[in-house]
XYZ file of C-alpha atoms in Angstrom:
657
model
C 127.778 14.634 98.453
C 126.289 14.995 101.657
C 125.553 13.303 105.087
C 126.207 9.697 104.406
C 122.699 7.186 104.806
C 123.375 5.088 108.128
C 121.511 1.463 108.616
C 121.194 -0.471 111.760
C 123.017 -3.603 111.893
C 122.648 -6.706 114.028
C 125.006 -9.072 113.584
C 124.570 -12.962 115.618
C 127.668 -15.196 115.480
C 129.300 -18.091 117.136
C 130.681 -17.638 120.789
C 133.999 -18.919 119.644
C 134.451 -16.215 116.726
C 133.673 -13.493 118.844
C 137.235 -12.327 119.244
C 138.271 -12.884 115.655
C 135.257 -11.143 114.389
C 135.773 -7.989 116.147
C 139.404 -8.038 115.260
C 138.518 -8.184 111.540
C 135.309 -5.489 111.968
C 138.549 -3.441 114.025
C 140.363 -3.742 110.690
C 137.484 -2.724 108.226
C 136.845 0.147 110.496
C 133.014 0.709 109.259
C 130.446 -0.282 112.030
C 129.685 2.032 115.030
C 129.153 -0.784 117.670
C 126.710 0.321 120.520
C 125.784 -1.043 123.313
C 123.558 -4.319 122.581
C 120.265 -4.236 124.210
C 119.248 -7.368 126.077
C 115.493 -7.889 126.057
C 113.941 -8.951 129.078
C 112.779 -12.319 127.431
C 116.469 -13.290 126.492
C 117.654 -12.052 129.408
C 118.785 -15.675 130.954
C 120.529 -16.579 127.724
C 122.690 -13.330 127.191
C 124.805 -11.373 129.166
C 127.531 -8.899 129.212
C 131.248 -9.880 129.681
C 132.983 -6.884 130.619
C 136.593 -8.704 131.752
C 137.777 -6.060 134.502
C 140.790 -7.766 135.353
C 142.018 -8.304 131.471
C 142.025 -4.952 131.138
C 143.647 -3.895 134.396
C 146.215 -5.766 133.391
C 146.237 -4.684 130.070
C 146.465 -0.890 131.758
C 149.594 -1.968 133.735
C 151.239 -2.698 130.288
C 150.245 0.190 128.921
C 151.685 2.300 131.742
C 154.966 0.818 131.828
C 155.330 1.187 127.948
C 154.143 4.529 128.303
C 156.591 5.495 130.809
C 158.977 3.738 129.414
C 158.281 6.211 125.922
C 158.266 9.440 127.642
C 161.768 8.490 129.671
C 163.566 7.855 125.899
C 162.228 10.774 124.194
C 164.806 13.327 125.410
C 166.959 10.637 123.896
C 165.333 9.631 120.987
C 167.769 10.404 118.046
C 165.441 9.658 114.966
C 165.080 11.807 112.095
C 161.888 14.154 113.184
C 158.993 14.967 110.989
C 158.205 18.841 110.158
C 154.297 17.602 111.203
C 153.680 15.031 113.921
C 152.974 11.814 112.238
C 152.045 8.209 112.933
C 154.645 5.956 111.538
C 153.282 3.457 108.738
C 154.118 -0.051 109.245
C 152.940 -3.017 107.024
C 151.080 -5.812 108.558
C 153.728 -8.098 108.302
C 156.376 -5.984 110.048
C 153.715 -5.300 112.768
C 153.106 -8.942 113.533
C 156.932 -9.574 113.799
C 157.073 -7.146 116.598
C 153.990 -8.546 118.063
C 155.555 -11.915 118.481
C 158.771 -9.852 120.635
C 156.259 -8.247 122.601
C 157.008 -10.003 125.763
C 160.699 -9.345 125.246
C 160.210 -5.436 124.580
C 157.870 -5.369 127.463
C 160.768 -6.561 129.364
C 162.983 -4.049 127.749
C 160.374 -1.142 128.830
C 160.591 -2.463 132.471
C 164.182 -2.113 132.529
C 163.594 1.129 130.940
C 161.651 2.148 133.703
C 163.868 0.779 136.498
C 166.783 2.964 134.773
C 164.689 5.995 135.219
C 163.984 5.332 138.744
C 168.053 5.054 139.400
C 168.323 8.203 137.592
C 165.707 10.177 139.735
C 167.055 8.690 142.671
C 170.679 9.829 141.464
C 169.160 12.830 140.319
C 167.700 13.641 143.864
C 171.286 12.531 145.500
C 172.676 15.490 143.821
C 169.753 18.119 144.937
C 170.201 17.053 148.437
C 173.646 17.303 148.138
C 173.645 20.664 146.607
C 171.276 21.874 149.014
C 173.822 20.369 152.132
C 176.582 22.887 150.273
C 174.502 25.712 150.345
C 173.307 25.146 153.886
C 176.943 24.820 155.060
C 178.392 27.350 153.459
C 176.371 29.761 155.432
C 178.583 28.496 158.406
C 181.716 28.547 156.526
C 183.530 30.981 159.781
C 182.476 27.681 161.905
C 185.924 27.049 163.831
C 185.416 23.616 165.444
C 184.634 20.464 163.848
C 180.486 19.985 162.886
C 180.253 16.902 165.365
C 181.285 18.942 168.704
C 178.320 18.781 171.081
C 179.703 18.503 174.261
C 182.860 18.587 176.586
C 182.780 17.913 180.192
C 181.992 21.343 181.381
C 180.646 22.812 178.071
C 177.666 22.696 175.739
C 177.814 23.926 172.022
C 174.771 24.322 170.017
C 174.507 25.904 166.584
C 171.671 28.140 165.608
C 169.496 30.293 163.784
C 168.275 33.644 164.605
C 165.978 36.288 162.904
C 167.510 39.127 160.923
C 165.567 41.567 163.070
C 167.001 39.734 166.412
C 169.614 42.234 167.959
C 172.457 40.065 168.571
C 174.145 42.612 170.812
C 171.212 43.233 172.893
C 171.353 39.137 173.687
C 174.904 39.298 174.438
C 174.121 42.177 177.016
C 171.041 40.218 178.657
C 173.441 37.432 178.955
C 176.136 39.649 180.619
C 173.921 40.700 182.931
C 172.233 37.452 183.983
C 175.872 36.731 184.878
C 175.585 33.438 182.399
C 178.517 31.601 181.352
C 177.633 31.539 177.434
C 179.559 33.290 174.678
C 177.775 33.862 170.907
C 180.081 33.648 168.047
C 178.480 34.911 164.727
C 179.432 32.241 161.879
C 177.346 33.735 158.855
C 174.331 36.359 158.056
C 172.323 36.894 154.863
C 168.967 38.754 154.392
C 166.803 36.274 156.242
C 168.763 34.922 159.461
C 171.804 35.167 161.467
C 173.871 32.090 161.974
C 175.520 31.398 165.347
C 177.197 29.154 167.526
C 176.517 29.100 171.005
C 178.905 28.086 173.871
C 177.342 27.363 177.109
C 178.759 26.365 180.726
C 176.639 23.036 181.659
C 175.402 24.926 184.619
C 173.785 27.962 182.912
C 172.417 26.106 179.666
C 168.756 26.503 180.746
C 168.702 30.568 181.139
C 171.069 30.788 178.737
C 168.700 29.277 176.217
C 165.555 30.435 177.435
C 167.190 34.112 176.299
C 168.039 32.891 172.832
C 164.844 31.067 172.304
C 162.804 34.023 173.593
C 164.702 35.673 170.766
C 163.727 33.247 168.155
C 166.610 30.752 168.303
C 166.150 27.848 165.830
C 168.722 24.838 166.597
C 170.830 23.196 163.684
C 171.872 20.095 163.817
C 174.589 18.763 161.915
C 173.700 15.238 162.778
C 176.245 12.521 160.324
C 178.821 15.299 159.610
C 182.306 14.933 160.970
C 185.090 17.220 160.511
C 185.444 21.164 159.455
C 182.646 22.690 157.199
C 185.480 23.160 154.491
C 186.276 18.992 154.841
C 182.702 18.527 154.411
C 181.925 20.510 151.438
C 184.843 19.284 149.687
C 183.216 15.645 150.422
C 179.785 16.835 149.219
C 181.554 18.523 145.965
C 183.204 15.244 145.503
C 179.803 12.954 145.996
C 177.949 15.422 143.386
C 180.676 14.820 140.600
C 180.559 11.007 140.891
C 176.779 11.485 141.027
C 177.271 13.355 137.776
C 179.333 10.648 136.156
C 177.036 8.117 137.246
C 174.132 10.368 135.484
C 176.494 10.418 132.246
C 176.403 6.816 132.097
C 172.594 6.155 132.509
C 172.086 8.808 129.729
C 174.431 6.990 127.439
C 172.539 3.735 128.630
C 169.106 5.136 127.784
C 170.471 6.823 124.827
C 171.449 3.127 123.147
C 168.267 1.658 124.736
C 166.183 4.505 122.544
C 167.019 2.739 119.638
C 163.869 0.212 120.816
C 161.728 2.902 120.836
C 159.644 2.125 117.297
C 159.361 -1.753 118.632
C 157.932 -0.065 122.076
C 155.713 2.422 120.541
C 154.348 -0.265 118.065
C 153.777 -2.912 121.207
C 152.284 -0.051 123.083
C 149.465 0.644 120.160
C 149.242 -3.081 120.243
C 148.024 -3.200 123.832
C 145.631 -0.490 123.109
C 144.194 -2.203 119.946
C 143.750 -5.234 122.442
C 142.290 -3.118 125.120
C 139.587 -1.534 122.790
C 138.773 -4.854 121.744
C 138.071 -6.031 125.576
C 136.196 -2.953 126.292
C 133.896 -3.408 123.081
C 133.606 -7.107 124.098
C 132.040 -5.715 127.100
C 129.183 -3.830 125.072
C 128.490 -7.387 123.166
C 125.724 -9.791 124.120
C 127.202 -13.040 124.949
C 125.443 -16.597 125.557
C 127.213 -20.043 126.141
C 127.431 -20.535 121.940
C 126.463 -17.637 120.546
C 126.504 -13.755 120.877
C 125.379 -10.762 118.850
C 126.210 -7.576 118.329
C 124.570 -3.855 117.184
C 125.809 -1.246 115.513
C 125.635 1.513 112.925
C 127.013 1.012 109.046
C 127.236 3.472 106.228
C 124.739 2.012 103.730
C 127.430 1.992 100.668
C 129.046 -0.886 102.939
C 126.206 -2.729 103.838
C 126.356 -5.667 100.957
C 130.954 -5.506 101.084
C 130.823 -6.318 105.262
C 128.073 -8.865 105.061
C 129.936 -10.734 102.233
C 133.203 -10.817 104.138
C 131.591 -11.682 107.263
C 129.418 -14.608 105.608
C 132.319 -15.876 103.552
C 134.307 -16.363 106.992
C 132.320 -17.171 109.560
C 128.967 -18.832 110.266
C 127.209 -15.462 111.008
C 123.895 -13.776 110.559
C 123.706 -10.382 109.327
C 120.551 -8.039 109.778
C 120.535 -4.628 108.410
C 117.741 -2.352 108.471
C 116.384 1.398 108.288
C 116.839 3.219 111.132
C 113.944 3.633 113.345
C 112.139 7.968 113.965
C 113.564 7.609 117.354
C 116.575 6.310 117.271
C 119.895 8.596 117.643
C 121.515 8.415 114.271
C 125.318 8.944 114.383
C 126.416 11.430 111.064
C 128.889 10.811 108.615
C 129.705 13.457 106.011
C 131.461 12.647 102.999
C 131.896 15.659 100.757
C 134.026 16.361 97.479
C 137.840 17.653 97.081
C 136.741 21.741 98.201
C 133.711 20.835 100.634
C 135.883 18.165 102.608
C 138.243 20.983 103.146
C 136.275 22.778 105.570
C 134.384 20.025 107.336
C 136.568 20.119 110.502
C 135.444 24.102 110.393
C 131.586 23.172 110.619
C 132.362 20.067 113.153
C 134.171 23.304 115.895
C 130.377 24.603 115.529
C 128.541 21.201 115.365
C 128.047 18.419 113.604
C 124.575 18.823 111.465
C 121.533 16.666 112.787
C 120.860 13.444 110.387
C 117.703 14.370 109.143
C 119.245 18.066 107.941
C 121.579 18.828 104.766
C 125.262 18.964 105.085
C 126.051 22.409 104.963
C 129.570 21.650 103.497
C 129.782 21.573 100.150
C 127.534 24.885 99.816
C 129.634 26.630 102.913
C 132.910 25.980 101.301
C 133.091 28.230 98.513
C 131.450 31.290 100.628
C 134.148 30.392 103.529
C 137.227 30.621 100.899
C 135.768 33.741 98.955
C 135.084 35.686 101.951
C 138.633 34.718 103.148
C 140.250 35.661 100.103
C 138.414 38.936 99.684
C 139.339 39.645 103.446
C 143.031 38.788 103.201
C 142.797 40.715 99.293
C 146.336 40.386 98.527
C 147.819 37.980 95.436
C 151.207 38.042 96.769
C 150.181 36.592 100.197
C 147.550 34.422 98.598
C 150.304 32.967 96.071
C 153.053 32.639 99.709
C 149.721 30.636 101.395
C 148.421 28.425 97.902
C 152.542 27.462 97.330
C 153.288 26.952 101.030
C 149.745 24.723 101.835
C 149.996 23.114 98.681
C 153.396 21.233 98.959
C 152.526 20.244 102.183
C 149.394 18.865 100.975
C 150.638 17.534 98.087
C 153.815 16.110 98.884
C 154.486 15.824 102.901
C 152.879 12.538 104.682
C 150.781 14.205 107.308
C 147.374 13.006 109.162
C 144.082 13.532 107.638
C 143.255 16.309 109.762
C 145.996 18.288 109.072
C 145.969 17.510 105.220
C 142.246 18.634 105.120
C 143.664 22.070 106.750
C 146.484 22.232 104.303
C 144.323 21.794 101.533
C 141.998 24.326 103.023
C 144.443 26.722 103.234
C 145.592 26.042 99.601
C 142.195 27.059 98.258
C 141.883 29.819 100.654
C 145.015 30.889 99.146
C 143.628 30.533 95.725
C 140.937 32.565 96.202
C 143.319 35.133 98.163
C 145.352 35.873 95.093
C 141.650 35.896 93.036
C 140.316 38.854 94.924
C 144.165 40.238 95.238
C 144.871 40.184 91.225
C 141.420 42.010 90.690
C 142.229 44.476 92.785
C 145.706 45.017 91.631
C 147.376 44.166 95.535
C 150.432 42.292 95.098
C 152.125 42.589 98.506
C 150.331 45.512 98.881
C 151.819 48.333 96.425
C 155.105 46.554 95.910
C 155.762 47.009 92.014
C 154.558 50.361 91.940
C 156.976 51.427 94.734
C 159.829 49.435 93.022
C 158.581 50.798 89.653
C 158.727 54.616 91.203
C 155.066 55.294 89.944
C 152.792 55.083 93.068
C 149.874 55.759 90.314
C 150.029 52.610 88.467
C 146.952 50.979 88.648
C 147.520 46.954 88.257
C 143.872 46.014 89.482
C 141.931 44.020 86.685
C 138.682 45.455 88.517
C 138.586 48.106 90.556
C 140.946 49.384 94.166
C 139.021 49.386 96.840
C 141.233 51.942 98.625
C 140.248 54.421 96.047
C 136.576 53.106 96.157
C 135.701 52.160 99.255
C 132.090 53.024 99.229
C 132.338 50.582 96.013
C 133.922 47.833 97.890
C 131.222 47.947 100.404
C 128.298 47.851 98.333
C 129.456 44.673 96.763
C 130.096 43.566 100.667
C 126.959 44.044 101.503
C 125.664 42.237 98.084
C 127.624 39.473 98.876
C 125.957 39.516 102.611
C 122.682 39.240 100.583
C 123.598 36.184 98.477
C 124.921 34.354 101.722
C 121.836 34.833 103.483
C 119.664 34.128 100.646
C 121.488 30.857 100.095
C 121.014 29.803 103.791
C 117.278 30.399 103.347
C 117.475 28.427 100.550
C 118.927 25.261 102.291
C 116.612 25.718 104.850
C 114.094 25.021 102.171
C 116.344 22.096 101.596
C 115.710 20.756 104.867
C 112.013 21.106 104.924
C 111.831 19.540 101.669
C 113.595 16.328 103.039
C 111.486 16.261 105.998
C 108.574 16.421 103.736
C 107.224 19.524 105.226
C 106.322 20.932 102.142
C 103.843 23.709 103.264
C 106.686 25.156 105.480
C 108.737 25.471 102.591
C 106.080 28.246 101.498
C 105.264 29.961 105.147
C 109.087 29.919 106.574
C 111.444 30.210 103.577
C 109.311 32.047 100.257
C 107.567 34.528 102.887
C 111.348 35.614 104.333
C 112.490 35.902 100.701
C 109.620 38.213 99.606
C 109.544 39.918 102.675
C 113.535 40.519 102.636
C 113.521 41.417 98.882
C 111.167 43.924 99.406
C 113.264 45.498 102.394
C 116.358 45.784 99.806
C 114.438 47.191 97.228
C 113.357 49.987 99.812
C 116.883 50.895 101.294
C 118.589 50.528 97.696
C 118.925 54.273 97.132
C 120.797 55.000 100.272
C 123.601 52.132 99.684
C 126.956 53.815 98.954
C 128.314 52.898 95.281
C 124.480 51.839 94.266
C 123.636 52.165 90.574
C 121.100 54.588 91.039
C 119.697 54.456 87.599
C 118.534 50.733 88.800
C 118.012 51.483 92.331
C 114.878 54.244 91.140
C 113.234 51.544 88.969
C 113.341 48.897 91.802
C 112.485 51.026 94.724
C 108.807 51.743 94.049
C 108.413 48.069 94.185
C 109.943 47.630 97.406
C 106.800 48.852 99.415
C 104.382 46.454 97.861
C 106.704 43.757 97.843
C 107.155 44.249 101.951
C 103.635 44.652 102.230
C 102.918 41.630 100.664
C 105.525 39.274 102.576
C 105.017 41.274 105.756
C 101.100 39.779 105.434
C 102.543 36.276 104.538
C 104.138 35.938 107.189
C 101.433 37.656 109.688
C 99.150 34.944 108.545
C 101.525 31.993 108.886
C 104.257 32.460 111.620
C 102.064 31.957 114.637
C 100.280 29.566 113.013
C 101.633 26.684 115.595
C 100.283 28.443 118.558
C 96.746 27.019 119.548
C 94.979 30.243 120.074
C 93.964 32.963 118.628
C 95.665 35.530 120.602
C 99.292 33.316 120.340
C 98.830 33.292 116.182
C 98.656 37.283 116.550
C 101.494 37.557 118.367
C 103.309 35.359 116.594
C 102.815 36.965 113.525
C 103.826 40.244 114.621
C 106.932 39.157 116.230
C 107.988 37.742 113.186
C 107.687 41.108 111.546
C 110.543 42.177 113.982
C 113.424 39.842 112.189
C 113.712 42.455 109.717
C 115.829 44.248 112.063
C 118.047 41.175 112.489
C 118.127 40.589 108.344
C 119.575 44.278 108.488
C 121.983 43.846 111.343
C 122.926 40.820 109.556
C 123.498 42.535 106.135
C 125.538 45.250 107.860
C 128.234 42.470 109.298
C 129.324 41.528 105.832
C 130.884 45.283 105.894
C 133.615 43.181 107.724
C 134.772 41.996 104.462
C 135.835 45.822 103.595
C 137.062 46.837 106.637
C 139.842 43.915 106.834
C 140.515 43.849 103.012
C 141.326 47.810 103.477
C 143.431 47.036 106.380
C 145.804 44.261 104.822
C 146.195 46.479 101.289
C 146.901 49.747 103.795
C 149.234 48.321 106.132
C 151.227 46.341 102.948
C 151.662 49.531 101.188
C 152.512 51.722 104.357
C 155.591 48.810 104.789
C 156.603 48.977 100.987
C 156.764 52.929 101.598
C 158.683 52.703 104.664
C 161.127 50.285 103.602
C 161.740 52.207 100.629
C 162.825 55.482 102.239
C 166.359 54.499 102.052
C 166.391 54.527 98.437
C 168.222 52.275 95.860
C 171.530 52.130 97.903
C 173.737 49.036 99.385
C 172.227 50.258 102.868
C 168.738 50.857 101.413
C 168.261 47.656 99.699
C 169.287 45.875 103.038
C 166.741 48.262 105.426
C 164.381 47.378 102.560
C 164.463 43.589 102.385
C 164.266 43.669 106.593
C 161.312 45.860 106.900
C 159.682 44.015 103.742
C 160.472 40.783 105.587
C 159.179 41.683 108.864
C 156.470 43.717 108.071
C 154.667 41.885 105.835
C 155.318 38.665 107.823
C 153.702 40.468 110.712
C 150.442 41.780 108.714
C 150.493 38.510 106.700
C 150.210 36.400 109.840
C 147.641 38.840 111.844
C 145.468 39.458 108.620
C 145.329 35.713 107.722
C 144.228 34.850 111.382
C 141.667 37.902 111.281
C 140.542 36.532 107.896
C 139.855 32.805 109.188
C 138.360 33.955 112.113
C 135.932 36.672 110.584
C 135.009 34.391 107.715
C 134.024 31.556 110.209
C 132.469 34.244 112.010
C 129.708 34.826 108.933
C 129.429 30.954 108.774
C 128.335 30.352 112.294
C 126.629 33.481 113.061
C 125.010 34.926 110.035
C 124.730 31.929 107.624
C 124.178 28.571 109.788
C 121.198 30.889 112.131
C 119.085 31.038 108.842
C 119.064 26.930 108.430
C 121.735 24.905 110.422
C 120.142 22.094 112.363
C 122.740 20.712 114.674
C 123.387 18.232 117.401
C 124.283 15.389 115.162
C 126.111 12.382 116.933
C 129.449 11.536 115.231
C 129.817 8.436 113.498
C 132.894 6.724 115.494
C 133.351 3.277 113.668
C 135.245 0.822 116.068
C 138.648 0.655 114.629
C 142.611 1.158 115.221
C 142.596 4.174 117.248
C 146.327 3.968 117.105
C 148.803 6.633 118.993
C 151.910 5.774 117.257
C 151.818 3.674 114.136
C 149.165 3.306 111.124
C 148.467 -0.412 110.039
C 148.858 -1.300 106.195
C 147.139 -4.222 105.548
């Protein structure tokens, strides 16, 4: 499997059939419709009709439905799946709900009204609660709140900053011989609360003194009676409002039974909106229309047959032109499909290049397993992910992720069994023999230099395969001489360098290294000469060619650096194994007693849980890094435009035709 071949589609049909044809194309979901280009000579015949009023009306309905859904979600009593997934609905049931869409939309509007009522009531409770908090600060007030003046006296309630000296203010008032009395009714860390009694004749000088000290006048407009009476009245009002909220929430809980229908109608209007927007990309005339798009080559005959049987249409399909931006659709087998989302996070390959997923997948999975390298962890991962993959209804992206985790778990079991790690050294600890060797190959903890050698060897294979994919790209683009100059030359050059440094690699078979080492310099010189003579060939002058040839030789340093990056296979593999063994030995400190067993189970569960979580995440990240930086750097041509077929992009339901 690889990048799917694309063809350019032009479809011409009767204007009256336009909406039905678009609806059917959406159901098929195989055409990436593009904005149709209207040539100048037919610009008087065709135009584009984007019905903004219709789209605006659909947006209003979608807003009402989405608001209703968000209001009902807290009261949704439907069974929740473990993983978020759209609900499957057959076409007959879907159309039954669609026929009732106006009634369902009216229910959604009613729900929005109930939401407004609920918000108003809650705001009232908040307002009353704030009022009670305010009144509590005036709890010592001895007169009714509505009291403001008598015949000769003026009463003012106010607040002074906590830093204000009330005693000094009183002394100032007495010094001025003003008929003014201050009554402290409350105090907190920020303010002092006062009631001021003033003779009408002394109001102005008294207020001048008070305002200079920061008095802020407080109004109790709308209140009657004492503070205690008003607080009691507000508390009664809150109780009434809380009862109203309970009644409203009971009503919403009952109305949540309409969620399935509301979600279905939401997706119905989403589909209609998508069709309306797409109609704006179609060139329409009085009697005919035409659209353009991309279609995967395998769908060509099937699509043409279906459309021509139902409608009067002309379907023209051609090969893409060199200057066209061709969308990319990748199609892979069971293993390759599992990692295509990891590649997409980096970039989609260009249409003219090869799809890296089938080749990348085995490396990603094996490197993941090598870095986690514990058969017990792999078994848990493979079983858990496999159960979800095979038996749980999940969306396609989650299904691919679970497949990848299942395969990564199997790879982890493979390496863990080779290295003899089953939840670290759990079996030797339980057996009481820490020298027990369960490995089918060797133990990396005891022979780290041997593990390092194999890590570097896997890196060389990985990079060489990357260069091979570069050759495949060049062959696909019919650049055959470039294969010799830009791939074979590097193979020769790098191989010579590897032969030269083999005796310095820890854990290497020295007999083999001594046999190959003498050939290293000659091969390196041959490869270097090939690169020097060819890598500057694109320059137009002799100096550019020479500089380009010399500069290429410096890539040997990058190559060696890339190879050393694979030492992380050793580092992460050892980290998992060592931490797991430490957890087991810590848990076994209590011995074979009831308390010891309980402690062991707790330490085992928590310790291995943390170790598994951290190191599986590390394995995922670093395995991805090796693909992105060391592997893709050798051949990957990104920047591909994703193939986005015109289809039902629903949020809540999946319609089964």
